[in-house]
mmCIF file of C-alpha atoms in Angstrom:
data_model
loop_
_atom_site.group_PDB
_atom_site.id
_atom_site.type_symbol
_atom_site.label_atom_id
_atom_site.label_comp_id
_atom_site.label_asym_id
_atom_site.label_seq_id
_atom_site.Cartn_x
_atom_site.Cartn_y
_atom_site.Cartn_z
ATOM 1 C CA UNK A 27 65.723 11.193 62.949
ATOM 2 C CA UNK A 28 65.191 10.995 59.422
ATOM 3 C CA UNK A 29 64.827 7.123 60.089
ATOM 4 C CA UNK A 30 61.932 7.833 62.672
ATOM 5 C CA UNK A 31 60.639 10.453 60.197
ATOM 6 C CA UNK A 32 60.533 7.975 57.534
ATOM 7 C CA UNK A 33 59.279 5.160 59.348
ATOM 8 C CA UNK A 34 56.381 7.520 60.952
ATOM 9 C CA UNK A 35 55.425 8.543 57.346
ATOM 10 C CA UNK A 36 55.450 5.189 56.534
ATOM 11 C CA UNK A 37 53.251 3.361 59.041
ATOM 12 C CA UNK A 38 50.623 6.694 58.430
ATOM 13 C CA UNK A 39 50.392 6.103 54.601
ATOM 14 C CA UNK A 40 49.677 1.961 55.766
ATOM 15 C CA UNK A 41 47.089 3.010 57.669
ATOM 16 C CA UNK A 42 45.668 5.456 54.961
ATOM 17 C CA UNK A 43 45.455 2.798 52.708
ATOM 18 C CA UNK A 44 43.852 0.189 54.736
ATOM 19 C CA UNK A 45 41.760 2.721 56.389
ATOM 20 C CA UNK A 46 40.655 3.444 52.213
ATOM 21 C CA UNK A 47 40.187 -0.266 51.496
ATOM 22 C CA UNK A 48 37.998 -0.885 54.715
ATOM 23 C CA UNK A 49 35.593 2.207 53.038
ATOM 24 C CA UNK A 50 35.494 0.759 49.920
ATOM 25 C CA UNK A 51 34.553 -2.724 50.532
ATOM 26 C CA UNK A 52 31.848 -1.269 53.001
ATOM 27 C CA UNK A 53 30.478 0.830 49.760
ATOM 28 C CA UNK A 54 30.503 -2.088 47.674
ATOM 29 C CA UNK A 55 28.916 -4.390 49.961
ATOM 30 C CA UNK A 56 25.899 -1.304 50.720
ATOM 31 C CA UNK A 57 25.787 -1.103 46.855
ATOM 32 C CA UNK A 58 25.069 -4.880 47.027
ATOM 33 C CA UNK A 59 22.690 -4.475 49.767
ATOM 34 C CA UNK A 60 20.940 -1.748 47.792
ATOM 35 C CA UNK A 61 20.671 -4.194 44.625
ATOM 36 C CA UNK A 62 19.712 -6.939 46.832
ATOM 37 C CA UNK A 63 16.978 -4.742 48.027
ATOM 38 C CA UNK A 64 15.680 -3.509 44.713
ATOM 39 C CA UNK A 65 15.665 -6.775 43.320
ATOM 40 C CA UNK A 66 13.584 -8.099 46.123
ATOM 41 C CA UNK A 67 10.820 -5.571 45.288
ATOM 42 C CA UNK A 68 7.964 -7.133 43.250
ATOM 43 C CA UNK A 69 8.176 -5.741 39.815
ATOM 44 C CA UNK A 70 5.462 -3.096 38.460
ATOM 45 C CA UNK A 71 3.421 -5.113 35.884
ATOM 46 C CA UNK A 72 4.256 -4.129 32.211
ATOM 47 C CA UNK A 73 1.617 -3.353 29.901
ATOM 48 C CA UNK A 74 0.933 -5.170 27.008
ATOM 49 C CA UNK A 75 2.169 -3.687 23.411
ATOM 50 C CA UNK A 76 0.417 -4.171 20.313
ATOM 51 C CA UNK A 77 0.618 -3.062 17.010
ATOM 52 C CA UNK A 78 -1.394 -3.577 14.028
ATOM 53 C CA UNK A 79 -0.642 -2.264 11.104
ATOM 54 C CA UNK A 80 -1.566 -2.054 7.447
ATOM 55 C CA UNK A 81 0.632 -1.241 4.201
ATOM 56 C CA UNK A 82 -1.067 0.660 1.376
ATOM 57 C CA UNK A 83 -1.923 -1.294 -1.841
ATOM 58 C CA UNK A 84 1.095 0.311 -3.641
ATOM 59 C CA UNK A 85 3.307 -0.538 -0.517
ATOM 60 C CA UNK A 86 4.323 2.856 -0.007
ATOM 61 C CA UNK A 87 2.607 4.154 3.088
ATOM 62 C CA UNK A 88 1.844 2.179 6.284
ATOM 63 C CA UNK A 89 -0.928 3.199 8.794
ATOM 64 C CA UNK A 90 -0.311 1.437 12.549
ATOM 65 C CA UNK A 91 -2.269 1.449 15.497
ATOM 66 C CA UNK A 92 0.464 1.134 18.482
ATOM 67 C CA UNK A 93 -1.573 0.020 21.780
ATOM 68 C CA UNK A 94 0.285 0.150 25.406
ATOM 69 C CA UNK A 95 -1.932 -0.377 28.362
ATOM 70 C CA UNK A 96 -5.124 1.871 27.814
ATOM 71 C CA UNK A 97 -3.343 3.930 25.525
ATOM 72 C CA UNK A 98 -3.574 3.769 21.620
ATOM 73 C CA UNK A 99 -0.984 5.910 19.262
ATOM 74 C CA UNK A 100 -2.446 6.046 15.653
ATOM 75 C CA UNK A 101 0.665 6.702 13.461
ATOM 76 C CA UNK A 102 1.127 6.851 9.574
ATOM 77 C CA UNK A 103 4.900 5.998 8.849
ATOM 78 C CA UNK A 104 6.837 8.142 11.463
ATOM 79 C CA UNK A 105 4.204 10.700 12.167
ATOM 80 C CA UNK A 106 2.205 10.277 15.150
ATOM 81 C CA UNK A 107 -1.863 11.504 13.819
ATOM 82 C CA UNK A 108 -3.061 11.031 17.429
ATOM 83 C CA UNK A 109 -3.435 9.113 20.503
ATOM 84 C CA UNK A 110 -6.657 8.218 22.434
ATOM 85 C CA UNK A 111 -7.339 6.457 25.819
ATOM 86 C CA UNK A 112 -9.116 3.228 25.087
ATOM 87 C CA UNK A 113 -12.189 2.638 27.404
ATOM 88 C CA UNK A 114 -12.848 -0.944 28.796
ATOM 89 C CA UNK A 115 -13.716 -3.187 25.730
ATOM 90 C CA UNK A 116 -12.774 -0.699 23.338
ATOM 91 C CA UNK A 117 -10.812 -1.661 20.169
ATOM 92 C CA UNK A 118 -8.934 0.369 17.170
ATOM 93 C CA UNK A 119 -8.635 -2.048 14.651
ATOM 94 C CA UNK A 120 -6.588 -1.791 11.170
ATOM 95 C CA UNK A 121 -8.847 -3.243 8.496
ATOM 96 C CA UNK A 122 -7.161 -5.014 5.547
ATOM 97 C CA UNK A 123 -8.670 -2.365 3.041
ATOM 98 C CA UNK A 124 -7.671 0.772 5.317
ATOM 99 C CA UNK A 125 -5.968 3.007 2.660
ATOM 100 C CA UNK A 126 -7.724 4.889 0.031
ATOM 101 C CA UNK A 127 -6.328 3.938 -3.253
ATOM 102 C CA UNK A 128 -4.589 6.932 -3.582
ATOM 103 C CA UNK A 129 -2.940 6.825 -0.109
ATOM 104 C CA UNK A 130 -4.620 10.120 0.520
ATOM 105 C CA UNK A 131 -6.879 8.648 3.369
ATOM 106 C CA UNK A 132 -7.221 5.586 5.540
ATOM 107 C CA UNK A 133 -10.023 4.064 7.888
ATOM 108 C CA UNK A 134 -10.098 2.523 11.192
ATOM 109 C CA UNK A 135 -12.505 0.369 12.622
ATOM 110 C CA UNK A 136 -13.409 1.342 16.520
ATOM 111 C CA UNK A 137 -15.408 -1.597 18.504
ATOM 112 C CA UNK A 138 -16.758 -0.648 21.403
ATOM 113 C CA UNK A 139 -19.066 -3.318 23.625
ATOM 114 C CA UNK A 140 -19.403 -5.422 20.670
ATOM 115 C CA UNK A 141 -20.437 -2.379 18.487
ATOM 116 C CA UNK A 142 -18.330 -1.151 15.502
ATOM 117 C CA UNK A 143 -17.899 2.433 14.292
ATOM 118 C CA UNK A 144 -15.876 3.698 11.393
ATOM 119 C CA UNK A 145 -13.132 6.565 11.010
ATOM 120 C CA UNK A 146 -11.825 8.184 8.098
ATOM 121 C CA UNK A 147 -8.479 10.341 8.585
ATOM 122 C CA UNK A 148 -6.196 11.963 6.076
ATOM 123 C CA UNK A 149 -3.018 10.721 5.905
ATOM 124 C CA UNK A 150 -1.289 13.497 6.503
ATOM 125 C CA UNK A 151 -3.144 14.103 9.879
ATOM 126 C CA UNK A 152 -4.907 16.898 8.730
ATOM 127 C CA UNK A 153 -8.367 18.285 10.130
ATOM 128 C CA UNK A 154 -11.046 17.632 7.687
ATOM 129 C CA UNK A 155 -12.660 21.217 6.890
ATOM 130 C CA UNK A 156 -15.218 21.000 9.767
ATOM 131 C CA UNK A 157 -12.414 20.232 12.296
ATOM 132 C CA UNK A 158 -10.897 17.231 13.888
ATOM 133 C CA UNK A 159 -8.622 15.011 12.307
ATOM 134 C CA UNK A 160 -11.284 12.185 12.105
ATOM 135 C CA UNK A 161 -14.490 11.678 10.970
ATOM 136 C CA UNK A 162 -16.876 8.988 12.272
ATOM 137 C CA UNK A 163 -19.105 7.530 9.798
ATOM 138 C CA UNK A 164 -21.942 5.629 11.818
ATOM 139 C CA UNK A 165 -23.233 8.523 13.709
ATOM 140 C CA UNK A 166 -24.162 10.954 10.534
ATOM 141 C CA UNK A 167 -25.429 6.937 8.568
ATOM 142 C CA UNK A 168 -27.958 6.412 11.459
ATOM 143 C CA UNK A 169 -28.869 10.069 11.408
ATOM 144 C CA UNK A 170 -29.585 10.149 7.407
ATOM 145 C CA UNK A 171 -30.970 6.701 7.349
ATOM 146 C CA UNK A 172 -32.651 5.789 11.095
ATOM 147 C CA UNK A 173 -34.394 2.678 9.458
ATOM 148 C CA UNK A 174 -30.947 1.076 8.327
ATOM 149 C CA UNK A 175 -28.078 -0.487 10.792
ATOM 150 C CA UNK A 176 -24.743 0.304 9.442
ATOM 151 C CA UNK A 177 -23.279 -3.676 9.145
ATOM 152 C CA UNK A 178 -19.344 -2.601 7.848
ATOM 153 C CA UNK A 179 -17.330 -1.099 5.461
ATOM 154 C CA UNK A 180 -15.689 -3.410 3.499
ATOM 155 C CA UNK A 181 -13.160 -0.679 1.429
ATOM 156 C CA UNK A 182 -12.933 1.683 -0.830
ATOM 157 C CA UNK A 183 -14.571 1.817 -4.802
ATOM 158 C CA UNK A 184 -12.126 4.780 -5.542
ATOM 159 C CA UNK A 185 -9.975 7.136 -4.045
ATOM 160 C CA UNK A 186 -12.749 9.049 -2.420
ATOM 161 C CA UNK A 187 -15.534 6.332 -2.108
ATOM 162 C CA UNK A 188 -15.865 3.990 0.832
ATOM 163 C CA UNK A 189 -18.024 1.179 0.433
ATOM 164 C CA UNK A 190 -20.438 0.978 3.486
ATOM 165 C CA UNK A 191 -22.980 -2.234 3.678
ATOM 166 C CA UNK A 192 -26.496 -1.802 5.832
ATOM 167 C CA UNK A 193 -29.477 -3.906 6.458
ATOM 168 C CA UNK A 194 -33.019 -3.368 7.590
ATOM 169 C CA UNK A 195 -35.384 -5.295 8.922
ATOM 170 C CA UNK A 196 -36.873 -5.927 5.736
ATOM 171 C CA UNK A 197 -33.304 -5.676 3.362
ATOM 172 C CA UNK A 198 -30.794 -7.622 4.483
ATOM 173 C CA UNK A 199 -28.566 -6.471 1.996
ATOM 174 C CA UNK A 200 -28.022 -2.763 0.893
ATOM 175 C CA UNK A 201 -24.742 -1.326 0.271
ATOM 176 C CA UNK A 202 -23.827 2.713 0.059
ATOM 177 C CA UNK A 203 -20.965 4.674 -1.211
ATOM 178 C CA UNK A 204 -19.794 7.297 1.319
ATOM 179 C CA UNK A 205 -17.978 10.247 -0.594
ATOM 180 C CA UNK A 206 -15.197 11.892 1.648
ATOM 181 C CA UNK A 207 -15.117 15.066 0.341
ATOM 182 C CA UNK A 208 -18.693 15.996 0.316
ATOM 183 C CA UNK A 209 -19.703 13.573 3.310
ATOM 184 C CA UNK A 210 -22.737 12.537 0.809
ATOM 185 C CA UNK A 211 -24.097 8.736 1.279
ATOM 186 C CA UNK A 212 -25.088 7.448 -2.446
ATOM 187 C CA UNK A 213 -27.353 4.476 -1.829
ATOM 188 C CA UNK A 214 -26.630 1.721 -4.422
ATOM 189 C CA UNK A 215 -28.681 -0.588 -6.410
ATOM 190 C CA UNK A 216 -26.563 -3.267 -6.481
ATOM 191 C CA UNK A 217 -24.953 -5.001 -3.332
ATOM 192 C CA UNK A 218 -21.288 -5.085 -2.743
ATOM 193 C CA UNK A 219 -20.408 -8.473 -1.011
ATOM 194 C CA UNK B 13 3.028 -2.913 -24.771
ATOM 195 C CA UNK B 14 2.468 0.873 -24.076
ATOM 196 C CA UNK B 15 2.869 2.804 -20.901
ATOM 197 C CA UNK B 16 0.580 5.811 -20.746
ATOM 198 C CA UNK B 17 1.682 8.339 -18.266
ATOM 199 C CA UNK B 18 -0.134 11.446 -17.605
ATOM 200 C CA UNK B 19 -3.383 10.045 -18.482
ATOM 201 C CA UNK B 20 -6.452 10.175 -16.114
ATOM 202 C CA UNK B 21 -8.388 7.235 -15.568
ATOM 203 C CA UNK B 22 -12.059 6.133 -15.362
ATOM 204 C CA UNK B 23 -13.599 4.076 -13.185
ATOM 205 C CA UNK B 24 -17.201 3.942 -11.110
ATOM 206 C CA UNK B 25 -17.960 7.108 -12.756
ATOM 207 C CA UNK B 26 -14.906 8.787 -11.269
ATOM 208 C CA UNK B 27 -11.593 10.213 -12.794
ATOM 209 C CA UNK B 28 -8.465 8.196 -11.376
ATOM 210 C CA UNK B 29 -5.138 9.339 -10.828
ATOM 211 C CA UNK B 30 -3.100 6.965 -12.844
ATOM 212 C CA UNK B 31 0.558 5.999 -11.524
ATOM 213 C CA UNK B 32 3.385 6.337 -13.523
ATOM 214 C CA UNK B 33 5.270 3.723 -14.947
ATOM 215 C CA UNK B 34 9.142 4.312 -15.528
ATOM 216 C CA UNK B 35 10.472 1.296 -17.263
ATOM 217 C CA UNK B 36 13.957 3.025 -17.271
ATOM 218 C CA UNK B 37 14.118 2.980 -13.327
ATOM 219 C CA UNK B 38 13.235 -0.509 -12.952
ATOM 220 C CA UNK B 39 14.972 -4.048 -13.012
ATOM 221 C CA UNK B 40 13.304 -6.783 -14.313
ATOM 222 C CA UNK B 41 13.480 -9.651 -12.439
ATOM 223 C CA UNK B 42 14.399 -11.960 -15.143
ATOM 224 C CA UNK B 43 15.525 -15.365 -14.726
ATOM 225 C CA UNK B 44 17.560 -18.116 -16.846
ATOM 226 C CA UNK B 45 15.170 -20.677 -17.224
ATOM 227 C CA UNK B 46 17.793 -23.005 -15.717
ATOM 228 C CA UNK B 47 17.674 -21.367 -12.435
ATOM 229 C CA UNK B 48 14.395 -21.855 -11.222
ATOM 230 C CA UNK B 49 13.955 -25.531 -10.113
ATOM 231 C CA UNK B 50 10.563 -27.114 -10.335
ATOM 232 C CA UNK B 51 8.602 -24.429 -12.431
ATOM 233 C CA UNK B 52 6.090 -26.887 -13.091
ATOM 234 C CA UNK B 53 5.286 -27.354 -9.635
ATOM 235 C CA UNK B 54 4.129 -23.734 -9.129
ATOM 236 C CA UNK B 55 -0.228 -23.285 -9.080
ATOM 237 C CA UNK B 56 -2.155 -20.724 -8.558
ATOM 238 C CA UNK B 57 -5.695 -21.000 -7.095
ATOM 239 C CA UNK B 58 -8.356 -18.458 -6.688
ATOM 240 C CA UNK B 59 -11.735 -19.059 -4.542
ATOM 241 C CA UNK B 60 -14.407 -17.161 -5.687
ATOM 242 C CA UNK B 61 -16.390 -17.934 -2.516
ATOM 243 C CA UNK B 62 -13.472 -16.774 -0.248
ATOM 244 C CA UNK B 63 -12.249 -14.017 -2.634
ATOM 245 C CA UNK B 64 -8.729 -15.292 -2.186
ATOM 246 C CA UNK B 65 -5.769 -16.136 -4.292
ATOM 247 C CA UNK B 66 -3.326 -18.808 -2.943
ATOM 248 C CA UNK B 67 -0.155 -19.704 -5.235
ATOM 249 C CA UNK B 68 1.369 -22.692 -4.637
ATOM 250 C CA UNK B 69 4.994 -24.226 -5.210
ATOM 251 C CA UNK B 70 4.746 -27.744 -4.297
ATOM 252 C CA UNK B 71 3.094 -27.653 -1.131
ATOM 253 C CA UNK B 72 4.603 -24.967 0.294
ATOM 254 C CA UNK B 73 2.490 -21.733 0.152
ATOM 255 C CA UNK B 74 4.374 -18.503 -1.648
ATOM 256 C CA UNK B 75 1.597 -16.398 -1.479
ATOM 257 C CA UNK B 76 -1.925 -16.392 0.088
ATOM 258 C CA UNK B 77 -3.987 -12.721 -0.435
ATOM 259 C CA UNK B 78 -7.473 -11.324 -0.849
ATOM 260 C CA UNK B 79 -8.525 -10.388 -4.244
ATOM 261 C CA UNK B 80 -11.455 -9.536 -6.104
ATOM 262 C CA UNK B 81 -13.109 -11.230 -9.027
ATOM 263 C CA UNK B 82 -16.029 -10.760 -11.281
ATOM 264 C CA UNK B 83 -18.840 -8.040 -9.847
ATOM 265 C CA UNK B 84 -19.967 -6.650 -13.061
ATOM 266 C CA UNK B 85 -18.976 -9.685 -15.326
ATOM 267 C CA UNK B 86 -18.662 -12.922 -14.022
ATOM 268 C CA UNK B 87 -14.956 -14.637 -13.591
ATOM 269 C CA UNK B 88 -15.693 -18.007 -15.042
ATOM 270 C CA UNK B 89 -14.481 -21.022 -13.244
ATOM 271 C CA UNK B 90 -11.933 -23.495 -14.745
ATOM 272 C CA UNK B 91 -8.652 -24.717 -15.231
ATOM 273 C CA UNK B 92 -6.415 -22.019 -17.136
ATOM 274 C CA UNK B 93 -2.628 -21.666 -18.256
ATOM 275 C CA UNK B 94 -0.914 -18.126 -18.310
ATOM 276 C CA UNK B 95 0.118 -17.495 -21.911
ATOM 277 C CA UNK B 96 1.689 -14.151 -21.851
ATOM 278 C CA UNK B 97 2.211 -11.483 -19.015
ATOM 279 C CA UNK B 98 3.054 -7.666 -19.575
ATOM 280 C CA UNK B 99 4.179 -5.146 -17.165
ATOM 281 C CA UNK B 100 1.465 -2.952 -17.662
ATOM 282 C CA UNK B 101 -1.810 -2.360 -20.581
ATOM 283 C CA UNK B 102 -4.792 -0.507 -20.816
ATOM 284 C CA UNK B 103 -8.144 -1.824 -19.791
ATOM 285 C CA UNK B 104 -11.476 -0.406 -21.074
ATOM 286 C CA UNK B 105 -14.956 -1.676 -21.400
ATOM 287 C CA UNK B 106 -18.117 -1.654 -19.852
ATOM 288 C CA UNK B 107 -20.871 1.144 -20.412
ATOM 289 C CA UNK B 108 -22.653 4.089 -18.809
ATOM 290 C CA UNK B 109 -22.138 4.183 -15.413
ATOM 291 C CA UNK B 110 -20.084 0.873 -15.657
ATOM 292 C CA UNK B 111 -17.694 2.226 -18.182
ATOM 293 C CA UNK B 112 -13.903 1.903 -17.376
ATOM 294 C CA UNK B 113 -10.712 3.412 -18.882
ATOM 295 C CA UNK B 114 -7.564 2.237 -17.007
ATOM 296 C CA UNK B 115 -4.115 2.746 -18.738
ATOM 297 C CA UNK B 116 -1.297 1.619 -16.932
ATOM 298 C CA UNK B 117 -2.647 -1.416 -15.290
ATOM 299 C CA UNK B 118 0.280 -3.045 -13.713
ATOM 300 C CA UNK B 119 1.438 -6.763 -14.216
ATOM 301 C CA UNK B 120 -1.185 -8.494 -16.226
ATOM 302 C CA UNK B 121 -1.075 -12.717 -16.184
ATOM 303 C CA UNK B 122 -3.288 -13.296 -19.326
ATOM 304 C CA UNK B 123 -4.540 -16.716 -18.811
ATOM 305 C CA UNK B 124 -7.094 -18.989 -20.881
ATOM 306 C CA UNK B 125 -8.208 -22.586 -21.727
ATOM 307 C CA UNK B 126 -9.819 -24.634 -24.560
ATOM 308 C CA UNK B 127 -13.217 -22.839 -23.700
ATOM 309 C CA UNK B 128 -11.789 -19.289 -22.842
ATOM 310 C CA UNK B 129 -10.220 -17.908 -25.200
ATOM 311 C CA UNK B 130 -7.038 -15.924 -25.339
ATOM 312 C CA UNK B 131 -9.063 -13.162 -26.961
ATOM 313 C CA UNK B 132 -11.411 -13.267 -24.097
ATOM 314 C CA UNK B 133 -8.745 -11.249 -22.270
ATOM 315 C CA UNK B 134 -9.274 -12.687 -18.558
ATOM 316 C CA UNK B 135 -6.608 -12.111 -16.069
ATOM 317 C CA UNK B 136 -4.395 -11.575 -12.849
ATOM 318 C CA UNK B 137 -3.160 -7.813 -12.711
ATOM 319 C CA UNK B 138 -2.661 -5.629 -10.021
ATOM 320 C CA UNK B 139 -5.259 -2.475 -9.069
ATOM 321 C CA UNK B 140 -4.647 0.865 -8.598
ATOM 322 C CA UNK B 141 -8.180 2.197 -8.674
ATOM 323 C CA UNK B 142 -9.942 0.866 -5.887
ATOM 324 C CA UNK B 143 -8.878 -1.141 -2.451
ATOM 325 C CA UNK B 144 -11.723 -3.233 -2.009
ATOM 326 C CA UNK B 145 -9.874 -6.690 -1.997
ATOM 327 C CA UNK B 146 -11.532 -9.522 -0.613
ATOM 328 C CA UNK B 147 -14.756 -8.813 -2.240
ATOM 329 C CA UNK B 148 -15.908 -8.794 -6.113
ATOM 330 C CA UNK B 149 -15.269 -5.779 -7.745
ATOM 331 C CA UNK B 150 -14.046 -6.592 -11.181
ATOM 332 C CA UNK B 151 -15.624 -6.869 -14.475
ATOM 333 C CA UNK B 152 -14.285 -10.700 -14.815
ATOM 334 C CA UNK B 153 -10.364 -10.155 -14.062
ATOM 335 C CA UNK B 154 -8.680 -11.326 -11.210
ATOM 336 C CA UNK B 155 -7.870 -7.739 -9.604
ATOM 337 C CA UNK B 156 -4.808 -7.724 -6.819
ATOM 338 C CA UNK B 157 -3.113 -5.117 -4.759
ATOM 339 C CA UNK B 158 -0.309 -4.053 -6.581
ATOM 340 C CA UNK B 159 2.569 -5.143 -4.196
ATOM 341 C CA UNK B 160 0.763 -8.625 -4.090
ATOM 342 C CA UNK B 161 0.557 -8.550 -8.486
ATOM 343 C CA UNK B 162 4.306 -7.749 -8.500
ATOM 344 C CA UNK B 163 5.263 -10.489 -5.998
ATOM 345 C CA UNK B 164 3.448 -12.716 -8.385
ATOM 346 C CA UNK B 165 4.000 -11.614 -11.466
ATOM 347 C CA UNK B 166 8.006 -12.027 -10.617
ATOM 348 C CA UNK B 167 7.155 -15.635 -9.568
ATOM 349 C CA UNK B 168 4.998 -17.011 -12.165
ATOM 350 C CA UNK B 169 5.833 -18.751 -15.933
ATOM 351 C CA UNK B 170 6.749 -17.438 -18.194
ATOM 352 C CA UNK B 171 9.639 -16.345 -16.399
ATOM 353 C CA UNK B 172 10.277 -12.828 -17.548
ATOM 354 C CA UNK B 173 11.971 -12.048 -20.531
ATOM 355 C CA UNK B 174 11.245 -8.253 -21.307
ATOM 356 C CA UNK B 175 8.525 -6.413 -20.749
ATOM 357 C CA UNK B 176 6.072 -8.371 -22.683
ATOM 358 C CA UNK B 177 7.096 -12.307 -21.997
ATOM 359 C CA UNK B 178 4.835 -15.116 -24.027
ATOM 360 C CA UNK B 179 5.149 -18.596 -23.607
ATOM 361 C CA UNK B 180 6.960 -21.083 -25.753
ATOM 362 C CA UNK B 181 7.944 -24.782 -25.867
ATOM 363 C CA UNK B 182 10.371 -24.213 -23.015
ATOM 364 C CA UNK B 183 9.014 -21.426 -20.852
ATOM 365 C CA UNK B 184 5.498 -22.467 -20.152
ATOM 366 C CA UNK B 185 2.777 -20.580 -18.399
ATOM 367 C CA UNK B 186 1.935 -21.637 -14.581
ATOM 368 C CA UNK B 187 -1.358 -23.214 -14.092
ATOM 369 C CA UNK B 188 -4.281 -21.170 -12.713
ATOM 370 C CA UNK B 189 -7.269 -23.006 -10.832
ATOM 371 C CA UNK B 190 -10.437 -20.885 -10.584
ATOM 372 C CA UNK B 191 -13.468 -22.472 -8.292
#
C-alpha cells in the first residue's frame, strides 16, 4: 500500500513539474512576442537637444540655454531661471560677452524671423523692480529713439553698462550705453566698433 | 608687484569693484626651463582688424580668443618681445571722462621692441572691468578675459619663477606680432 501511495505521489509531482515547466515556457514565448511587438512599433521622433553656454570672464559662472524640441530652458549653473516655448523661426542665443564683468547680470539675444532683440537678466533669477525676470531692450529703445534702428548689443562697458550700436538713415554708426539699474539710454560721442 | 585688495577702481566714469588677489592661496605655475621643450616655437599673433589673439606652439594653436585693443589709445602694430610678466599691477591713466585707475590688473605680460620702449607700458593682460571682447576697448594694451589671460600667462616665456618674472639670457620672452 505504501509503495502504491509513494508511486502515486511521485507521478503527481512529475505532473506538477511538467505543467509548471510548460507554463513557464509559454510565458517566455509570450514575453518574446511582446518584445517583438514593441520593437516592431515605429519609434517616436526624439526632439533634438542643443545646448549653448558661455562662461563668465573670470570662469566662475556659466549661463546656458538648453533647447529640446520647442522648449528652451535658461540656466545659470544648476539653477533654472525660466523655460520658454519657442515659436517657429525663434532662437535664443548666448553671446560671447553675455556676462557683466561682476557676474551679476547677463544678456541673451532672441532672434525671431531674422529680427534680433536682447534680454537682460539677473544671474540670481530675481525679478527686476518693475517685475519680470528679464528685461527687453529693443522695445524701449525704439520708443525712445523711433528714428533709429538697434543693430547690436556687443557687450558690457562696465558692470552695469551695456553697449548698444544703432543706425539711422543718415548716421550708420551710433553707440549708446544702456544703464541697467536706471534703464537709461546714454548716447555716446564715439562709436564702439 | 603690489596687490591692492579692498580698493575701488575707476573706469568709464564708474566705480568698479576690484577682484581680490590672495597670492597665498595660489599655486604659481612655475616650470623648470628644461621641462618645456621648444620654447622658441611659441608665438602670439594679435589681429587688430579681427580683434582676435592666436597663440601658436609650432603649428599648433594653443589659444584663440577675442580680445580688445586700443579704442582711446592706439595699439601700435609691430613685432614685439615680452620682457616681464607680473601676476598683477595697477594701471592708471587717461583724463576727464576717460580717466581710469585699476588696481589688481591680473596676468600682465609687458612687451616692447626697438621703437616702442619698455617704459611705454604696452602689455597683454586680463581685464575685470569690461566684457566687450572682440571690440576695441582699451587705452592701447591688449585686454583679455581673465581666464584667457591666466592661461596665456602660464604658457608664455619667460617661464614663471615668481609673482614678477623678468627675461634673462636663459629665460627669453615670447614673440608677439600685432598686425
